[in-house]
PDB file of C-alpha atoms in Angstrom:
ATOM      1  CA  MET V   1     -18.661 -85.645  -1.028  1.00 67.00           C
ATOM      2  CA  THR V   2     -21.572 -84.510   1.136  1.00 83.00           C
ATOM      3  CA  THR V   3     -23.724 -81.439   0.516  1.00 90.00           C
ATOM      4  CA  ILE V   4     -25.935 -79.414   2.841  1.00 92.00           C
ATOM      5  CA  ASN V   5     -27.972 -76.277   2.274  1.00 94.00           C
ATOM      6  CA  GLY V   6     -26.912 -73.377   4.479  1.00 93.00           C
ATOM      7  CA  ALA V   7     -30.498 -72.884   5.666  1.00 92.00           C
ATOM      8  CA  ALA V   8     -30.483 -76.412   7.141  1.00 93.00           C
ATOM      9  CA  VAL V   9     -27.343 -75.855   9.232  1.00 95.00           C
ATOM     10  CA  ARG V  10     -28.126 -75.942  12.964  1.00 96.00           C
ATOM     11  CA  LYS V  11     -24.740 -76.708  14.460  1.00 96.00           C
ATOM     12  CA  VAL V  12     -21.232 -75.733  13.382  1.00 97.00           C
ATOM     13  CA  VAL V  13     -18.330 -77.377  15.211  1.00 96.00           C
ATOM     14  CA  ILE V  14     -14.791 -76.045  15.219  1.00 95.00           C
ATOM     15  CA  ALA V  15     -12.599 -79.122  15.755  1.00 93.00           C
ATOM     16  CA  CYS V  16      -9.179 -78.769  17.283  1.00 86.00           C
ATOM     17  CA  ASP V  17      -6.671 -80.383  19.571  1.00 77.00           C
ATOM     18  CA  ALA V  18      -6.694 -78.591  22.916  1.00 74.00           C
ATOM     19  CA  GLY V  19      -9.574 -76.267  22.029  1.00 76.00           C
ATOM     20  CA  MET V  20      -8.330 -73.237  23.909  1.00 84.00           C
ATOM     21  CA  GLY V  21      -6.529 -71.295  21.183  1.00 88.00           C
ATOM     22  CA  SER V  22      -7.260 -70.646  17.544  1.00 87.00           C
ATOM     23  CA  SER V  23     -10.387 -72.808  17.460  1.00 89.00           C
ATOM     24  CA  ALA V  24     -11.794 -70.949  20.472  1.00 91.00           C
ATOM     25  CA  MET V  25     -10.982 -67.693  18.712  1.00 92.00           C
ATOM     26  CA  LEU V  26     -12.840 -68.791  15.583  1.00 93.00           C
ATOM     27  CA  ALA V  27     -15.783 -70.128  17.624  1.00 93.00           C
ATOM     28  CA  GLY V  28     -16.110 -66.717  19.294  1.00 92.00           C
ATOM     29  CA  GLN V  29     -16.113 -64.952  15.933  1.00 93.00           C
ATOM     30  CA  LEU V  30     -18.637 -67.344  14.353  1.00 95.00           C
ATOM     31  CA  ARG V  31     -20.982 -67.165  17.324  1.00 94.00           C
ATOM     32  CA  ARG V  32     -21.273 -63.439  16.743  1.00 92.00           C
ATOM     33  CA  GLN V  33     -21.874 -63.896  13.018  1.00 93.00           C
ATOM     34  CA  LEU V  34     -24.220 -66.907  13.119  1.00 94.00           C
ATOM     35  CA  GLY V  35     -26.009 -66.484  16.436  1.00 86.00           C
ATOM     36  CA  LYS V  36     -28.863 -64.513  14.906  1.00 89.00           C
ATOM     37  CA  HIS V  37     -29.483 -67.358  12.440  1.00 92.00           C
ATOM     38  CA  SER V  38     -30.180 -69.854  15.271  1.00 92.00           C
ATOM     39  CA  VAL V  39     -26.986 -71.765  14.534  1.00 96.00           C
ATOM     40  CA  ALA V  40     -25.114 -73.221  17.512  1.00 96.00           C
ATOM     41  CA  VAL V  41     -21.334 -72.929  17.382  1.00 96.00           C
ATOM     42  CA  GLU V  42     -19.213 -75.279  19.486  1.00 93.00           C
ATOM     43  CA  HIS V  43     -15.533 -76.128  19.644  1.00 91.00           C
ATOM     44  CA  THR V  44     -14.560 -79.684  20.513  1.00 89.00           C
ATOM     45  CA  PRO V  45     -11.526 -81.965  20.255  1.00 87.00           C
ATOM     46  CA  VAL V  46     -11.242 -83.459  16.770  1.00 90.00           C
ATOM     47  CA  ASP V  47     -11.699 -87.024  18.060  1.00 89.00           C
ATOM     48  CA  THR V  48     -15.002 -86.286  19.823  1.00 91.00           C
ATOM     49  CA  ILE V  49     -17.026 -84.363  17.252  1.00 94.00           C
ATOM     50  CA  PRO V  50     -20.706 -84.512  18.314  1.00 95.00           C
ATOM     51  CA  ALA V  51     -23.017 -86.593  16.103  1.00 94.00           C
ATOM     52  CA  ASP V  52     -25.432 -83.707  15.518  1.00 96.00           C
ATOM     53  CA  ALA V  53     -22.791 -81.452  13.925  1.00 96.00           C
ATOM     54  CA  ASP V  54     -23.891 -80.269  10.450  1.00 96.00           C
ATOM     55  CA  VAL V  55     -20.592 -78.640   9.482  1.00 97.00           C
ATOM     56  CA  VAL V  56     -17.103 -79.174  10.910  1.00 97.00           C
ATOM     57  CA  ILE V  57     -14.430 -76.509  10.438  1.00 97.00           C
ATOM     58  CA  CYS V  58     -10.844 -77.441  11.254  1.00 95.00           C
ATOM     59  CA  HIS V  59      -7.257 -76.634  10.395  1.00 91.00           C
ATOM     60  CA  GLN V  60      -6.218 -78.520   7.255  1.00 92.00           C
ATOM     61  CA  GLY V  61      -3.659 -80.425   9.328  1.00 89.00           C
ATOM     62  CA  LEU V  62      -6.537 -82.029  11.265  1.00 91.00           C
ATOM     63  CA  ALA V  63      -8.907 -82.630   8.337  1.00 94.00           C
ATOM     64  CA  GLU V  64      -8.086 -86.345   7.948  1.00 94.00           C
ATOM     65  CA  ARG V  65      -8.700 -87.007  11.650  1.00 94.00           C
ATOM     66  CA  ALA V  66     -11.956 -85.039  11.406  1.00 95.00           C
ATOM     67  CA  ARG V  67     -13.107 -87.163   8.436  1.00 95.00           C
ATOM     68  CA  ILE V  68     -12.465 -90.343  10.404  1.00 94.00           C
ATOM     69  CA  SER V  69     -14.209 -88.909  13.475  1.00 93.00           C
ATOM     70  CA  ALA V  70     -17.253 -87.574  11.567  1.00 93.00           C
ATOM     71  CA  PRO V  71     -17.443 -89.493   8.251  1.00 92.00           C
ATOM     72  CA  ASP V  72     -20.897 -88.275   7.198  1.00 90.00           C
ATOM     73  CA  THR V  73     -20.435 -84.620   8.044  1.00 94.00           C
ATOM     74  CA  ILE V  74     -19.311 -81.713   5.865  1.00 95.00           C
ATOM     75  CA  ILE V  75     -15.659 -81.023   6.690  1.00 96.00           C
ATOM     76  CA  VAL V  76     -14.337 -77.546   5.843  1.00 96.00           C
ATOM     77  CA  PRO V  77     -10.527 -77.383   6.131  1.00 96.00           C
ATOM     78  CA  ILE V  78      -8.993 -73.959   6.690  1.00 94.00           C
ATOM     79  CA  GLN V  79      -5.455 -72.579   6.586  1.00 89.00           C
ATOM     80  CA  VAL V  80      -5.804 -69.465   8.746  1.00 86.00           C
ATOM     81  CA  PHE V  81      -8.044 -68.690  11.699  1.00 86.00           C
ATOM     82  CA  ILE V  82      -8.710 -65.072  10.805  1.00 88.00           C
ATOM     83  CA  GLY V  83     -10.258 -64.178   7.467  1.00 87.00           C
ATOM     84  CA  ASP V  84     -10.064 -67.596   5.758  1.00 92.00           C
ATOM     85  CA  PRO V  85     -12.217 -67.581   2.578  1.00 94.00           C
ATOM     86  CA  ALA V  86     -13.556 -71.067   3.415  1.00 96.00           C
ATOM     87  CA  VAL V  87     -15.049 -69.705   6.652  1.00 96.00           C
ATOM     88  CA  THR V  88     -16.533 -66.785   4.755  1.00 95.00           C
ATOM     89  CA  ARG V  89     -18.248 -69.320   2.433  1.00 95.00           C
ATOM     90  CA  VAL V  90     -19.807 -71.129   5.414  1.00 96.00           C
ATOM     91  CA  VAL V  91     -21.104 -67.855   6.882  1.00 96.00           C
ATOM     92  CA  LYS V  92     -22.485 -66.788   3.507  1.00 96.00           C
ATOM     93  CA  ALA V  93     -24.217 -70.141   2.932  1.00 96.00           C
ATOM     94  CA  VAL V  94     -25.961 -69.892   6.320  1.00 95.00           C
ATOM     95  CA  GLN V  95     -26.956 -66.269   5.718  1.00 94.00           C
ATOM     96  CA  THR V  96     -28.245 -66.721   2.156  1.00 94.00           C
ATOM     97  CA  GLY V  97     -29.218 -70.424   2.042  1.00 93.00           C
ATOM     98  CA  GLY V  98     -26.573 -71.538  -0.480  1.00 91.00           C
ATOM     99  CA  ASP V  99     -25.190 -75.087  -0.763  1.00 92.00           C
ATOM    100  CA  LEU V 100     -22.045 -76.244   1.067  1.00 92.00           C
ATOM    101  CA  ASP V 101     -19.863 -79.188  -0.036  1.00 86.00           C
ATOM    102  CA  GLY V 102     -17.185 -80.976   1.915  1.00 79.00           C
TER     103      GLY V 102
ATOM    104  CA  MET M   1     -11.416 -54.457  33.524  1.00 52.00           C
ATOM    105  CA  ASP M   2     -10.901 -58.144  34.186  1.00 62.00           C
ATOM    106  CA  ASP M   3      -7.765 -58.242  36.308  1.00 74.00           C
ATOM    107  CA  ARG M   4      -7.691 -62.007  36.634  1.00 84.00           C
ATOM    108  CA  LEU M   5      -7.987 -63.032  32.986  1.00 92.00           C
ATOM    109  CA  LEU M   6      -5.407 -60.505  31.748  1.00 94.00           C
ATOM    110  CA  ALA M   7      -3.568 -59.053  34.741  1.00 94.00           C
ATOM    111  CA  PRO M   8      -1.447 -55.901  34.440  1.00 95.00           C
ATOM    112  CA  GLU M   9       1.666 -57.885  35.367  1.00 96.00           C
ATOM    113  CA  ALA M  10       0.912 -60.356  32.556  1.00 97.00           C
ATOM    114  CA  VAL M  11       1.565 -57.687  29.913  1.00 97.00           C
ATOM    115  CA  ARG M  12       5.239 -57.516  28.894  1.00 98.00           C
ATOM    116  CA  LEU M  13       6.042 -54.986  26.208  1.00 98.00           C
ATOM    117  CA  ASP M  14       9.773 -55.359  25.668  1.00 97.00           C
ATOM    118  CA  GLU M  15      10.961 -58.973  25.561  1.00 98.00           C
ATOM    119  CA  HIS M  16      13.622 -60.598  23.422  1.00 97.00           C
ATOM    120  CA  ALA M  17      13.789 -64.096  21.945  1.00 98.00           C
ATOM    121  CA  ALA M  18      16.330 -65.745  19.660  1.00 97.00           C
ATOM    122  CA  ASN M  19      13.730 -67.951  17.959  1.00 98.00           C
ATOM    123  CA  ARG M  20      10.198 -69.303  18.181  1.00 98.00           C
ATOM    124  CA  ASP M  21      10.834 -71.875  20.927  1.00 98.00           C
ATOM    125  CA  ASP M  22      12.669 -69.251  22.961  1.00 98.00           C
ATOM    126  CA  ALA M  23       9.677 -66.919  22.583  1.00 98.00           C
ATOM    127  CA  ILE M  24       7.277 -69.682  23.682  1.00 98.00           C
ATOM    128  CA  ARG M  25       9.441 -70.367  26.755  1.00 98.00           C
ATOM    129  CA  ARG M  26       9.303 -66.642  27.576  1.00 98.00           C
ATOM    130  CA  CYS M  27       5.493 -66.636  27.157  1.00 98.00           C
ATOM    131  CA  GLY M  28       5.147 -69.742  29.301  1.00 98.00           C
ATOM    132  CA  GLY M  29       7.516 -68.219  31.829  1.00 98.00           C
ATOM    133  CA  VAL M  30       5.173 -65.249  32.277  1.00 98.00           C
ATOM    134  CA  LEU M  31       2.209 -67.614  32.841  1.00 98.00           C
ATOM    135  CA  VAL M  32       4.303 -69.415  35.480  1.00 98.00           C
ATOM    136  CA  GLU M  33       5.355 -66.118  37.120  1.00 98.00           C
ATOM    137  CA  ILE M  34       1.760 -64.954  37.531  1.00 97.00           C
ATOM    138  CA  GLY M  35       0.799 -68.291  39.090  1.00 97.00           C
ATOM    139  CA  ALA M  36      -1.520 -69.428  36.272  1.00 97.00           C
ATOM    140  CA  VAL M  37       0.339 -72.638  35.374  1.00 98.00           C
ATOM    141  CA  ASP M  38       2.949 -75.094  36.633  1.00 98.00           C
ATOM    142  CA  PRO M  39       6.258 -75.217  34.720  1.00 98.00           C
ATOM    143  CA  ALA M  40       5.161 -78.458  32.986  1.00 97.00           C
ATOM    144  CA  TYR M  41       2.718 -76.362  30.965  1.00 97.00           C
ATOM    145  CA  VAL M  42       5.600 -74.734  29.082  1.00 98.00           C
ATOM    146  CA  THR M  43       6.601 -78.131  27.673  1.00 97.00           C
ATOM    147  CA  ALA M  44       2.993 -78.649  26.550  1.00 96.00           C
ATOM    148  CA  MET M  45       3.114 -75.267  24.782  1.00 97.00           C
ATOM    149  CA  LEU M  46       6.256 -76.319  22.889  1.00 97.00           C
ATOM    150  CA  ASP M  47       4.581 -79.655  21.985  1.00 94.00           C
ATOM    151  CA  ARG M  48       1.469 -77.899  20.697  1.00 93.00           C
ATOM    152  CA  GLU M  49       3.492 -75.591  18.480  1.00 94.00           C
ATOM    153  CA  GLN M  50       5.258 -78.609  16.912  1.00 92.00           C
ATOM    154  CA  SER M  51       1.956 -80.036  15.617  1.00 85.00           C
ATOM    155  CA  ILE M  52       0.307 -76.905  14.167  1.00 85.00           C
ATOM    156  CA  SER M  53       1.554 -73.322  14.296  1.00 89.00           C
ATOM    157  CA  THR M  54      -0.401 -70.960  16.541  1.00 92.00           C
ATOM    158  CA  TYR M  55       0.292 -68.037  14.204  1.00 93.00           C
ATOM    159  CA  VAL M  56      -3.050 -66.306  13.560  1.00 92.00           C
ATOM    160  CA  GLY M  57      -2.098 -63.370  11.346  1.00 90.00           C
ATOM    161  CA  ALA M  58      -1.104 -59.694  11.485  1.00 91.00           C
ATOM    162  CA  GLY M  59       2.123 -60.457  13.349  1.00 95.00           C
ATOM    163  CA  VAL M  60       0.359 -62.236  16.206  1.00 96.00           C
ATOM    164  CA  ALA M  61       0.695 -65.796  17.564  1.00 97.00           C
ATOM    165  CA  ILE M  62      -1.387 -67.323  20.365  1.00 96.00           C
ATOM    166  CA  PRO M  63       0.806 -70.038  21.935  1.00 97.00           C
ATOM    167  CA  HIS M  64      -0.963 -72.456  24.293  1.00 96.00           C
ATOM    168  CA  GLY M  65      -0.721 -76.024  25.580  1.00 94.00           C
ATOM    169  CA  THR M  66      -2.187 -79.369  24.563  1.00 90.00           C
ATOM    170  CA  THR M  67      -5.143 -81.283  25.978  1.00 86.00           C
ATOM    171  CA  ALA M  68      -2.683 -83.322  28.057  1.00 89.00           C
ATOM    172  CA  GLY M  69      -1.092 -80.103  29.313  1.00 93.00           C
ATOM    173  CA  LYS M  70      -4.350 -78.847  30.808  1.00 93.00           C
ATOM    174  CA  ALA M  71      -3.559 -80.647  34.072  1.00 95.00           C
ATOM    175  CA  ALA M  72      -0.762 -78.106  34.642  1.00 97.00           C
ATOM    176  CA  ILE M  73      -3.184 -75.149  34.571  1.00 96.00           C
ATOM    177  CA  ARG M  74      -3.989 -73.661  37.983  1.00 96.00           C
ATOM    178  CA  ARG M  75      -6.316 -70.920  36.787  1.00 95.00           C
ATOM    179  CA  ASP M  76      -7.414 -69.538  33.422  1.00 94.00           C
ATOM    180  CA  ALA M  77      -5.258 -66.606  32.367  1.00 95.00           C
ATOM    181  CA  LEU M  78      -3.759 -64.840  29.375  1.00 95.00           C
ATOM    182  CA  ALA M  79      -0.468 -63.031  28.915  1.00 97.00           C
ATOM    183  CA  VAL M  80       0.516 -60.528  26.244  1.00 97.00           C
ATOM    184  CA  VAL M  81       4.231 -60.719  25.464  1.00 98.00           C
ATOM    185  CA  ARG M  82       5.690 -58.399  22.841  1.00 98.00           C
ATOM    186  CA  PHE M  83       8.972 -58.929  21.021  1.00 98.00           C
ATOM    187  CA  PRO M  84       9.737 -55.594  19.330  1.00 97.00           C
ATOM    188  CA  ALA M  85      12.662 -57.040  17.357  1.00 97.00           C
ATOM    189  CA  GLY M  86      10.371 -59.743  15.983  1.00 97.00           C
ATOM    190  CA  VAL M  87      10.571 -63.549  15.969  1.00 98.00           C
ATOM    191  CA  ASP M  88      10.594 -65.850  12.926  1.00 98.00           C
ATOM    192  CA  TRP M  89       7.495 -68.005  13.474  1.00 97.00           C
ATOM    193  CA  GLY M  90       7.803 -70.720  10.821  1.00 94.00           C
ATOM    194  CA  GLY M  91       8.205 -68.105   8.093  1.00 95.00           C
ATOM    195  CA  ASN M  92       5.885 -65.490   9.617  1.00 95.00           C
ATOM    196  CA  HIS M  93       7.158 -62.425  11.449  1.00 97.00           C
ATOM    197  CA  VAL M  94       5.696 -62.241  14.965  1.00 98.00           C
ATOM    198  CA  THR M  95       6.007 -59.242  17.272  1.00 98.00           C
ATOM    199  CA  THR M  96       3.108 -59.930  19.681  1.00 98.00           C
ATOM    200  CA  CYS M  97       2.163 -63.166  21.445  1.00 98.00           C
ATOM    201  CA  VAL M  98      -1.080 -63.711  23.321  1.00 97.00           C
ATOM    202  CA  ALA M  99      -0.278 -66.738  25.486  1.00 97.00           C
ATOM    203  CA  ILE M 100      -3.261 -68.783  26.700  1.00 96.00           C
ATOM    204  CA  ALA M 101      -3.893 -71.060  29.677  1.00 96.00           C
ATOM    205  CA  ALA M 102      -7.544 -72.084  29.779  1.00 93.00           C
ATOM    206  CA  GLN M 103      -9.597 -74.983  31.055  1.00 90.00           C
ATOM    207  CA  GLY M 104     -12.898 -73.132  30.668  1.00 87.00           C
ATOM    208  CA  ASP M 105     -14.417 -70.852  28.021  1.00 86.00           C
ATOM    209  CA  GLY M 106     -14.168 -67.510  29.837  1.00 86.00           C
ATOM    210  CA  HIS M 107     -11.496 -66.216  27.460  1.00 89.00           C
ATOM    211  CA  ILE M 108     -13.395 -66.805  24.223  1.00 90.00           C
ATOM    212  CA  GLU M 109     -14.954 -63.344  24.021  1.00 87.00           C
ATOM    213  CA  LEU M 110     -11.503 -61.826  24.443  1.00 87.00           C
ATOM    214  CA  LEU M 111     -10.145 -64.002  21.624  1.00 91.00           C
ATOM    215  CA  ALA M 112     -13.067 -63.031  19.385  1.00 90.00           C
ATOM    216  CA  ASP M 113     -12.267 -59.398  20.168  1.00 89.00           C
ATOM    217  CA  LEU M 114      -8.629 -60.058  19.297  1.00 92.00           C
ATOM    218  CA  ALA M 115      -9.653 -61.552  15.936  1.00 91.00           C
ATOM    219  CA  GLU M 116     -11.791 -58.511  15.113  1.00 90.00           C
ATOM    220  CA  LEU M 117      -9.040 -56.170  16.261  1.00 92.00           C
ATOM    221  CA  LEU M 118      -6.508 -57.877  13.974  1.00 91.00           C
ATOM    222  CA  LEU M 119      -8.787 -57.406  10.964  1.00 89.00           C
ATOM    223  CA  ASP M 120      -8.634 -53.640  11.568  1.00 91.00           C
ATOM    224  CA  PRO M 121      -5.137 -52.416  10.551  1.00 92.00           C
ATOM    225  CA  GLU M 122      -5.313 -49.285  12.742  1.00 94.00           C
ATOM    226  CA  ARG M 123      -6.216 -51.182  15.924  1.00 94.00           C
ATOM    227  CA  ALA M 124      -3.776 -53.991  15.102  1.00 94.00           C
ATOM    228  CA  ARG M 125      -1.030 -51.368  14.894  1.00 95.00           C
ATOM    229  CA  ALA M 126      -2.126 -49.959  18.254  1.00 95.00           C
ATOM    230  CA  LEU M 127      -1.747 -53.428  19.812  1.00 95.00           C
ATOM    231  CA  HIS M 128       1.787 -53.753  18.443  1.00 96.00           C
ATOM    232  CA  GLU M 129       2.816 -50.210  19.407  1.00 96.00           C
ATOM    233  CA  ALA M 130       0.993 -49.322  22.641  1.00 96.00           C
ATOM    234  CA  ALA M 131       3.509 -47.953  25.164  1.00 96.00           C
ATOM    235  CA  ASP M 132       1.451 -48.637  28.296  1.00 96.00           C
ATOM    236  CA  PRO M 133       0.323 -52.110  29.478  1.00 95.00           C
ATOM    237  CA  ASP M 134      -3.064 -50.642  30.408  1.00 95.00           C
ATOM    238  CA  ASP M 135      -3.571 -49.508  26.812  1.00 95.00           C
ATOM    239  CA  VAL M 136      -2.951 -53.087  25.659  1.00 95.00           C
ATOM    240  CA  ARG M 137      -5.467 -54.363  28.203  1.00 94.00           C
ATOM    241  CA  ARG M 138      -8.043 -51.786  27.161  1.00 92.00           C
ATOM    242  CA  LEU M 139      -7.679 -52.824  23.503  1.00 92.00           C
ATOM    243  CA  LEU M 140      -8.292 -56.483  24.354  1.00 90.00           C
ATOM    244  CA  LEU M 141     -10.807 -56.207  27.159  1.00 84.00           C
ATOM    245  CA  SER M 142     -13.150 -53.676  25.574  1.00 71.00           C
ATOM    246  CA  SER M 143     -16.135 -56.013  25.387  1.00 55.00           C
ATOM    247  CA  ALA M 144     -15.112 -58.804  27.756  1.00 45.00           C
ATOM    248  CA  PRO M 145     -17.437 -59.345  30.728  1.00 44.00           C
ATOM    249  CA  ASN M 146     -16.097 -57.746  33.899  1.00 38.00           C
TER     250      ASN M 146
END
């Protein structure tokens, strides 16, 4: 289990397979919500997660591959790409400086 | 409005499908008809759906291909294909598909708009019920760059 404070998050990566569908949709939403907090939001294939990612969000079906790809990074698995409470927790932690586990 | 990303002829309001795969073939067929993808892309869309559902909520799915299928994309484009009778999408009831063919990131703002639209029950209903393809395009392209 890794922990990071929301105020220290500089890059959030949405990991996916093709990266043109639901992950792109979520990246677009998060960019709007986190852009003003100087947090970069990228979407990348799950097997090539960049080393400077602070938090990785991915569908729960990809979480194991994400953990192998980025073993020291917070992994936040989600079930739905619109309105998932886990995504809301990430946004809130960045906005208010709370801790994130994963 | 952006005619290339979501062209008027890429909006189909009254389609029918027996099941999810049939609906994906119909969506892929529209992308082929408008010249956005080669037929091989439709197989990639079916493959992608097998791994993780593209259902996103509020009766909407966003079928698209795999990384390997990107080679079959000729230009980035979306299609909106509605199935008024509904399609069983792995236990979810889908009446609107937003099919995606994209090698770049030019469609991301539109998808972010779609996500916000689906969180608003009134606008989500408008997407499912709009009688004119241009109304559908206006709903989705409201803040996309022209």
